[in-house]
Amino acid sequence: MHCLKLVVVLPLLLVLLPACTKELKLPDIDKKGKIVLLGELISGDTAYLRVGESVPLVSGSSMQFQLPHQVSVTLEPVLTGISYPLKVEQDGWSGILNTLAVSGNQVMSPYARYRIHAKDAKLGNADCEVYMPAPFSAAVLDTIAVNLGGTVALRTRIRINDNGSEENHYVVEAVKQAMSVEAFFNYNGDLVSIFEYRFQYDSLRLAGVEVPLTYDTTYFNDKTRMVVYTDDPNSENAKLGSTLSPNKRILLSDKSFNGSSYITQVFIDKSLFTASSTGSKGRVLLWIKSVPAEYFEFLRTYESFESVTGWGSLAQPRKLEGNIKGGLGMVGSAARIEYAYLYDRWTF
Amino acid sequence: MRLNVYLFLIAVLLLLVPAGLSAQTAHPLGKTFTPRHTEASLKDFFRDIEATTGVIISYSNRSLDDREVLRLPAGPQTVGQALDILLAGKKVNVVESGEKILLAPGTAATTPVAAPAISLNGYVRDVQSGEVLIGATVYAPSGMAGTVTNNFGFYSLSLPPGKHTLYISYIGYKTDTLDLALDNSLRRDVDLREAASMQEVSVSSKESQFLVQDHMHLSSGDLENKPLLLGEADPMRSLQLQAGVQSGTDGASSVMVRGGDPGQNLHLLDGIPLYYVDHFFGLTSVYNLEAIKSIDFYKGAFPARYGGRLSSILDVHARDGDLQRIGGQFTLGLVKSSLNLEGPIVKNKAALMVSARRTYVDGLIRPFTKEVGAYFYDVNAKANWIINKNNRVYASFYNGRDQIGVSSDAVYISALWGNTVAAIKWNTIINPRIFLNTTATYSLFRYRIKDRIDLIDTSGVKVSSGFIGLSSVKDAALRIAAEWYPNPAHKIEIGTRYAYTAFSPTSLKTSDPQQSFPLNTQSSLFYSNELVLYAEDEYRYNNRWLIRPGLHFSNWFSEKFQYHSLQPRLYIAYRPERGKQVIYGSASHMAQFLHLINSNTYGLPADFWVPSTERIRPEESWQMSLGYSGTWKGLNYNVEAYYKDIDGVITYRTGKSIFDNSNHWQDKVAQGTGWTYGMELTLNRSFGKFNAALAYTLSWSWRQFSEFNDGKPFPYRYDRRHNLKTMLSYVLSKRFDATANWTFMSGEAFTLPDQIYPDFDQNLFIQPNAAFTSNNFTYYYTDWNNYRLPAIHRLDIGVNFNRYRRKHYVRTWSLGMFNVYGRPNVMFVMLDSDDEGRLRLKGVNLLSFVPYISFKLKF
């Protein structure tokens, strides 16, 4: 991280020298895009993933992702072999995420295997198979705020009880989920929003009337990644970076557990814990997940994947190998335990 | 391992036995003979020998046809050498009997036994400064014997008794001639005078007679007067003009040799290994030209005394210091200045040289920004003391530092790195035939990064926190090397080296005691020992063959493990036609136990030296080369083909922070194999005041890693098919000279993604954090290095105006331009889209039309 900052110095110094850019030819070959499947299926939740289309890097390609409106997606439990069509639709996120929403009513059962099949007349077929991990137990033992190399962080001690009978890999991550809290009060017998009836509310308060409030909380889909750190030498992150390296996820391989109870420390950067603007307020979610090996390997590569690698350095690019045959992307699966922390305050 | 030691010792013995045997001598064969005709019958030649030397040659006409017409070279030679030529291929035995020579019938062609050799030895020096000259040629045509001075300017020749004329030459110096009558061993130091003209002196045919084409010797004259980037003369840039050598990224000072990585070059400064050789983002190297006397550069036929790297040896010799007078040089350039001072401490007995330079870019940009700063400095010093005519001591020192820093109101980050090296050498001439050098060296490379963040806490109090990161490689070594010249046919080198190295890949400590995390951490310190033994015999046969077998044995061990490597070396040269052409070939096995984790070639401190471990095996290579060189109508030419096989080549796996190599650095690197092959052509010719040179390389370079590119081979990033360097210099007079270089290199290989698809995390509705370099897309790679960047070419020009004042004062103004026609040679590649959203691949160029001006005062 720090040397990457230092690399910034290079262009600054080289302003002394004349710089110019030159357009280079992209390969002039006939190459098509592919179906892209992306998602993480959670044991006990209904099926939800997203489907998109890749852009081939050839002359004339556009960086604007197309949405594969003709694609059809099915879900098939391997045990039954019955194929269920999933609903593919453009939603409010499609323009941002460049994918269509794919959903179904089927609840993803632990221990079960599922096949997902996508078909498009132009892009061809894409398939994958996922295994839904078994439920597991884990707990946050305690938390404390610490100074982490200049960053204020919440240290969480987490105990994970590994199931020794199967291969389990564990992932710990933290996100801030956007949420809104709306307050209501009784006014002339009706429950009204404090935002709409601000004057009346303030008048009552000034008159010395105690006005009980009722709150309505709405959680939004959008989440912001929170930086996590680890000092666990058994973590994959320690092998990829150091204790000061920022991580998206803390990755603990099955080899570290061996069917035992395991305690690890995860540090969450607190800089996003509180927000001043209402739109940025939300709750902090700490997720502890058990994932199968294939998905774990993808996440391990994804952790070290940087879009700049290979462009300006001799470091080898990372090939993100997903589980989609005939297409691109990854449909992962996880059993998840969630802890929520609320640091933001809403005043009315 | 034990078996290898035995093999090594046996091999050493085998190398030494022939030398000892051939040291046995007899008198008549050593007498000097000057033929009156160069072409005559065998009988007439025998009569001629009898008439001029008194040596009677007896033979039977049944065993020898004396009517055969043969040729002998003109000029003085020994009787033995004349017979050697005349009886070549004939089945006779040459037997000395008193003052007679008997030619008895034999079953195989027999070489005459050499005359008792008399040793002639000494130093070759610059007459003005007393500085010894490395690689100077000493040649005695009468004895058909020659040699070159070693790294300390010492030579030793074994010649038959009698009169000899000695020619002593060195590039840029007037050839000196000595007439000697040898009857006893003689010590003769020779002082050469610098040639008045600055024009390059081509290698003479006399020098090529020595059949040694194994390396390139560059004197300070060869290194100067090249077009420069920002006026910075640099030995590394001069090397880039040689065949088989390239710079990697255009404009950088790094060198990559025959498909090797930068970490596969051994950099020696006065015999001390340097671990980091770039200054200032690769603008220049740590080698300060003003402090350098000469460079020996090896890329194929490695002598046995060298080891530890696979691709090349860069043996840099610093100036010893002027033994006669106080003088120096001051240079004022666009980005730095330098000062060199040297002079006698005790005239003709002891001298000191000190050279220092520093950039002032930090001062120049300070009025515009105080947030960025960068500079480098370095200091070279060398002292030498002639204790007596047989003993001399040298002390060398180098210290260099680079620093870059970025600061703002709340954040301060700086990095400081550099080498500190020192050496003490003791040369002793044990006897006229044995030269011994003992060297003790110390080398330290240190990298330090400081990170400080100032925070204002909730009570309004300023709180500072941060950390200091350190990385270092430290080694101390003792080397003993002996050169033995038992007779004219053999030169034997034998030596040993022990090195103790301490690695500290990373250590972190908090700069604030109040800070609770991170704890002070240090990756495992690693100590290694290396023991090297080597032996080599340079054997000349029949003055047409040179055979140099050698063995280099290295044992690398620590408490946990040990690796060893037995490295055979062989160099053979053959001259089919006297003085004109040489055919030569070599085979070398090399090994290196240190690895450079290299993440770029921009001269940033992003490279870390790490040792071989239980998991990371040493890098090893086999290289074979075959060459042909000679002179035709004034044109010096050399063509050489090579093949190199590399095992254990190392590369970075990820784009993660380059400093975060902690205890798990082994997980961040991948090891694979590589192979490279090609052909090199070098031409050089002078036309009056012009000198033209060309160096062309046609090459292929491959890499293979099980975890990349689905395990399939892929081109090395700097696999350049064509690499052409041309140079034209013009010396009008000693007051004006001009040089133009034109460079062409095929584009480097580059991994272009195959597809782009939407980002995974974002499709889980998780928006990226600013701490990560994130996009809303992901690159999907299929084939490694599947795309070729455009070819690099550019023209660099430079002129020097010299003004001579009094005897020692020279004022030089240098002007020039790098990349005259502004070719946008690509240094970085970016992908973006145009206004209509179409993907665009863009190459970034930083070095077009870069002019320079510099001023130099020599006094």
mmCIF file of N, CA and C in Angstrom, chain A residues 4 190 288 304:
data_model
loop_
_atom_site.group_PDB
_atom_site.id
_atom_site.type_symbol
_atom_site.label_atom_id
_atom_site.label_comp_id
_atom_site.label_asym_id
_atom_site.label_seq_id
_atom_site.Cartn_x
_atom_site.Cartn_y
_atom_site.Cartn_z
ATOM 1 N N LEU A 4 2.846 1.715 -3.104
ATOM 2 C CA LEU A 4 1.961 2.130 -4.189
ATOM 3 C C LEU A 4 1.742 3.636 -4.100
ATOM 4 N N ASP A 190 -53.548 10.531 14.222
ATOM 5 C CA ASP A 190 -52.892 9.840 13.110
ATOM 6 C C ASP A 190 -51.391 9.726 13.400
ATOM 7 N N ILE A 288 -19.567 -13.771 9.239
ATOM 8 C CA ILE A 288 -18.670 -14.922 9.359
ATOM 9 C C ILE A 288 -19.290 -15.999 8.483
ATOM 10 N N SER A 304 -6.304 -10.817 -3.965
ATOM 11 C CA SER A 304 -5.035 -10.280 -4.456
ATOM 12 C C SER A 304 -5.159 -9.723 -5.865
#
